[in-house]
């Protein structure tokens, strides 16, 4: 199980400490939520912060663009240091073009799906994807309740990838914690984003390890 703590849930006035926690916990990625106040109601992390994070750590940055017209910002976030970058199917008018551009820039290309968007919309572009980010809460704010029906989406996507012999990483973001990560892993998810579960705990670094252990015990 790959784990990506979401720094949006950390103390945004002390991101240096948040990065150090992720390093101690051996996080696989830092998840960076970019919100534009249009596609989703909130505004969050901009390009200068991503640049600063990329300079501060060797942990790869997983940048999730929750923005309208993602083509406007794609190259700037790639320049800033995104290693994995996902755009929303609901916001991308020319999705194939965006995925091609991400690959041309040497990054991993992904598509994020809102909870109510079926995985079947990706049938035609699935061979072009490195990963799919299934939202298990509605995007735009932290602390929401996990939507259990998204587990079936993960199972359906896993079946599609196996049927077509495609290597697609299945990621899940939203409400994932110690109480449900075993079910998430059992559904075929192999990359989890965790925000409040990590940074809201008493020992965030230890929680990263506990999440991984619980997930891997399920799929062992």
XYZ file of C-alpha atoms in Angstrom:
220
model
C 0.000 0.000 0.000
C 1.322 3.415 -0.992
C 0.501 6.179 1.473
C 0.295 9.883 0.740
C -0.447 12.170 3.698
C -2.406 15.217 2.582
C -0.619 18.342 3.764
C -3.901 20.258 3.568
C -4.747 18.648 6.912
C -1.438 19.724 8.475
C -0.611 23.012 10.186
C -0.253 25.215 7.116
C 1.800 27.698 9.133
C 4.395 24.998 9.795
C 4.737 22.875 6.692
C 8.387 22.197 7.486
C 7.282 20.146 10.486
C 4.622 18.408 8.390
C 7.258 17.361 5.859
C 9.537 16.110 8.637
C 6.663 14.020 10.030
C 6.083 12.442 6.621
C 9.773 11.670 6.297
C 9.888 10.021 9.727
C 6.768 8.028 8.890
C 8.294 6.924 5.553
C 5.422 8.300 3.510
C 5.563 7.343 -0.149
C 4.224 10.684 -1.379
C 3.113 14.096 -0.197
C -0.400 14.743 -1.450
C -1.019 18.355 -2.451
C -4.620 19.481 -2.917
C -4.941 22.440 -5.271
C -8.354 24.150 -5.151
C -9.325 27.179 -7.199
C -12.503 28.483 -5.552
C -14.423 27.646 -8.734
C -14.408 23.910 -9.416
C -14.617 23.545 -5.635
C -15.567 26.295 -3.148
C -12.231 26.612 -1.350
C -8.866 28.085 -2.265
C -5.742 26.208 -1.215
C -2.151 25.594 -2.194
C -0.518 27.579 -4.989
C 2.538 27.132 -7.151
C 5.094 28.828 -4.807
C 4.193 26.421 -1.988
C 4.661 23.408 -4.277
C 8.042 24.788 -5.353
C 9.076 25.199 -1.726
C 7.965 21.669 -0.836
C 9.858 20.177 -3.778
C 13.046 21.897 -2.605
C 12.564 20.775 1.004
C 12.062 17.027 0.543
C 12.891 14.090 -1.676
C 9.428 12.609 -1.125
C 7.626 12.790 -4.498
C 4.769 15.262 -4.750
C 1.353 13.942 -5.770
C -0.512 17.024 -6.966
C -4.300 16.859 -7.259
C -5.723 19.674 -9.378
C -9.278 20.403 -8.235
C -9.553 23.270 -10.678
C -11.600 24.361 -13.656
C -9.729 24.511 -16.971
C -6.728 22.532 -15.661
C -4.825 23.141 -18.885
C -4.179 26.698 -17.649
C -2.089 25.478 -14.713
C -0.745 22.129 -15.832
C 2.737 23.180 -16.904
C 3.202 25.516 -13.959
C 2.595 22.765 -11.402
C 4.803 20.385 -13.348
C 7.523 23.045 -13.376
C 7.034 23.479 -9.637
C 7.876 19.848 -8.961
C 4.812 17.596 -9.327
C 5.881 13.975 -9.862
C 2.337 12.611 -10.108
C -0.432 14.897 -11.310
C -4.158 14.272 -11.534
C -6.879 16.314 -13.192
C -10.599 15.842 -12.731
C -12.579 14.114 -15.449
C -15.419 16.535 -14.659
C -13.186 19.551 -15.417
C -11.114 18.330 -18.369
C -12.663 19.090 -21.755
C -9.652 17.714 -23.668
C -8.553 14.931 -21.348
C -6.429 12.965 -23.803
C -4.445 16.094 -24.636
C -3.789 16.787 -20.957
C -2.640 13.235 -20.252
C -0.289 13.367 -23.224
C 1.171 16.638 -21.962
C 1.766 15.263 -18.462
C 3.614 12.282 -19.918
C 5.641 14.512 -22.229
C 6.843 16.380 -19.146
C 8.010 13.159 -17.524
C 5.357 12.905 -14.778
C 2.778 10.226 -13.976
C -0.658 11.076 -15.330
C -3.875 10.476 -13.430
C -7.569 11.268 -13.505
C -9.640 12.021 -10.408
C -13.315 11.062 -10.278
C -15.951 12.639 -8.060
C -17.940 10.137 -5.974
C -20.973 10.181 -8.284
C -18.919 9.813 -11.478
C -18.789 6.171 -12.635
C -15.436 4.617 -13.490
C -16.871 3.577 -16.850
C -16.282 7.110 -18.202
C -12.575 6.210 -18.330
C -12.951 3.175 -20.600
C -11.428 4.878 -23.638
C -8.509 6.573 -21.866
C -7.649 3.831 -19.378
C -4.586 2.673 -21.376
C -3.179 6.218 -21.146
C -3.491 6.421 -17.355
C -0.864 5.685 -14.754
C -3.380 6.042 -11.941
C -7.006 6.809 -11.139
C -7.866 8.801 -8.017
C -11.296 7.776 -6.746
C -12.750 10.441 -4.490
C -14.420 8.827 -1.489
C -15.772 12.191 -0.306
C -17.028 15.153 -2.309
C -13.993 17.291 -3.163
C -13.488 20.670 -1.569
C -13.230 20.294 2.195
C -11.608 18.081 4.803
C -13.210 15.995 7.525
C -16.093 14.527 5.507
C -17.566 11.079 6.109
C -16.235 8.254 3.954
C -18.665 7.202 1.199
C -18.696 3.413 1.288
C -20.231 2.996 -2.160
C -16.964 4.183 -3.701
C -15.441 0.823 -2.735
C -17.508 -0.801 -5.460
C -16.066 1.700 -7.933
C -12.576 0.533 -6.950
C -13.565 -3.105 -7.429
C -15.036 -2.385 -10.861
C -11.948 -0.460 -11.914
C -9.647 -3.232 -10.729
C -11.647 -5.757 -12.746
C -11.456 -3.583 -15.868
C -7.688 -3.171 -15.557
C -7.138 -6.902 -15.066
C -9.424 -7.803 -17.970
C -7.437 -5.526 -20.269
C -4.036 -6.411 -18.758
C -3.372 -2.783 -17.824
C -1.139 -1.615 -14.994
C -3.175 1.190 -13.460
C -2.646 2.277 -9.870
C -5.956 2.651 -8.049
C -5.892 5.486 -5.515
C -8.527 6.648 -3.044
C -8.858 10.006 -1.336
C -11.227 11.113 1.395
C -12.131 9.860 4.835
C -9.572 7.036 4.802
C -8.344 6.090 8.276
C -7.482 3.234 10.595
C -11.134 2.239 10.874
C -11.638 1.569 7.168
C -8.295 1.195 5.383
C -8.550 -2.600 5.559
C -11.809 -2.462 3.566
C -10.229 -0.010 1.150
C -7.274 -2.337 0.546
C -9.584 -5.329 0.142
C -11.439 -3.449 -2.626
C -8.274 -3.304 -4.719
C -6.982 0.150 -3.787
C -3.184 0.299 -3.646
C -2.600 4.032 -3.007
C -4.342 5.878 -0.170
C -4.442 9.578 0.583
C -4.911 10.297 4.295
C -5.260 13.756 5.758
C -7.092 14.124 9.035
C -6.321 10.513 9.980
C -2.609 11.354 9.965
C -2.313 14.966 11.038
C -5.238 14.801 13.434
C -3.657 11.945 15.387
C -1.461 12.215 18.476
C 1.527 10.702 16.667
C 1.220 11.386 12.926
C 4.453 9.603 11.937
C 3.413 6.450 13.782
C -0.065 6.648 12.252
C 1.422 6.503 8.756
C 3.073 3.211 9.664
C -0.064 1.905 11.358
C -2.165 2.664 8.279
C 0.280 0.816 6.043
C 0.451 -2.188 8.382
C -3.318 -2.471 8.624
C -3.730 -2.235 4.838
C -0.989 -4.734 4.081
C -2.308 -7.246 6.617
C -5.559 -7.273 4.652
C -3.939 -8.088 1.312
C -1.201 -10.414 2.609
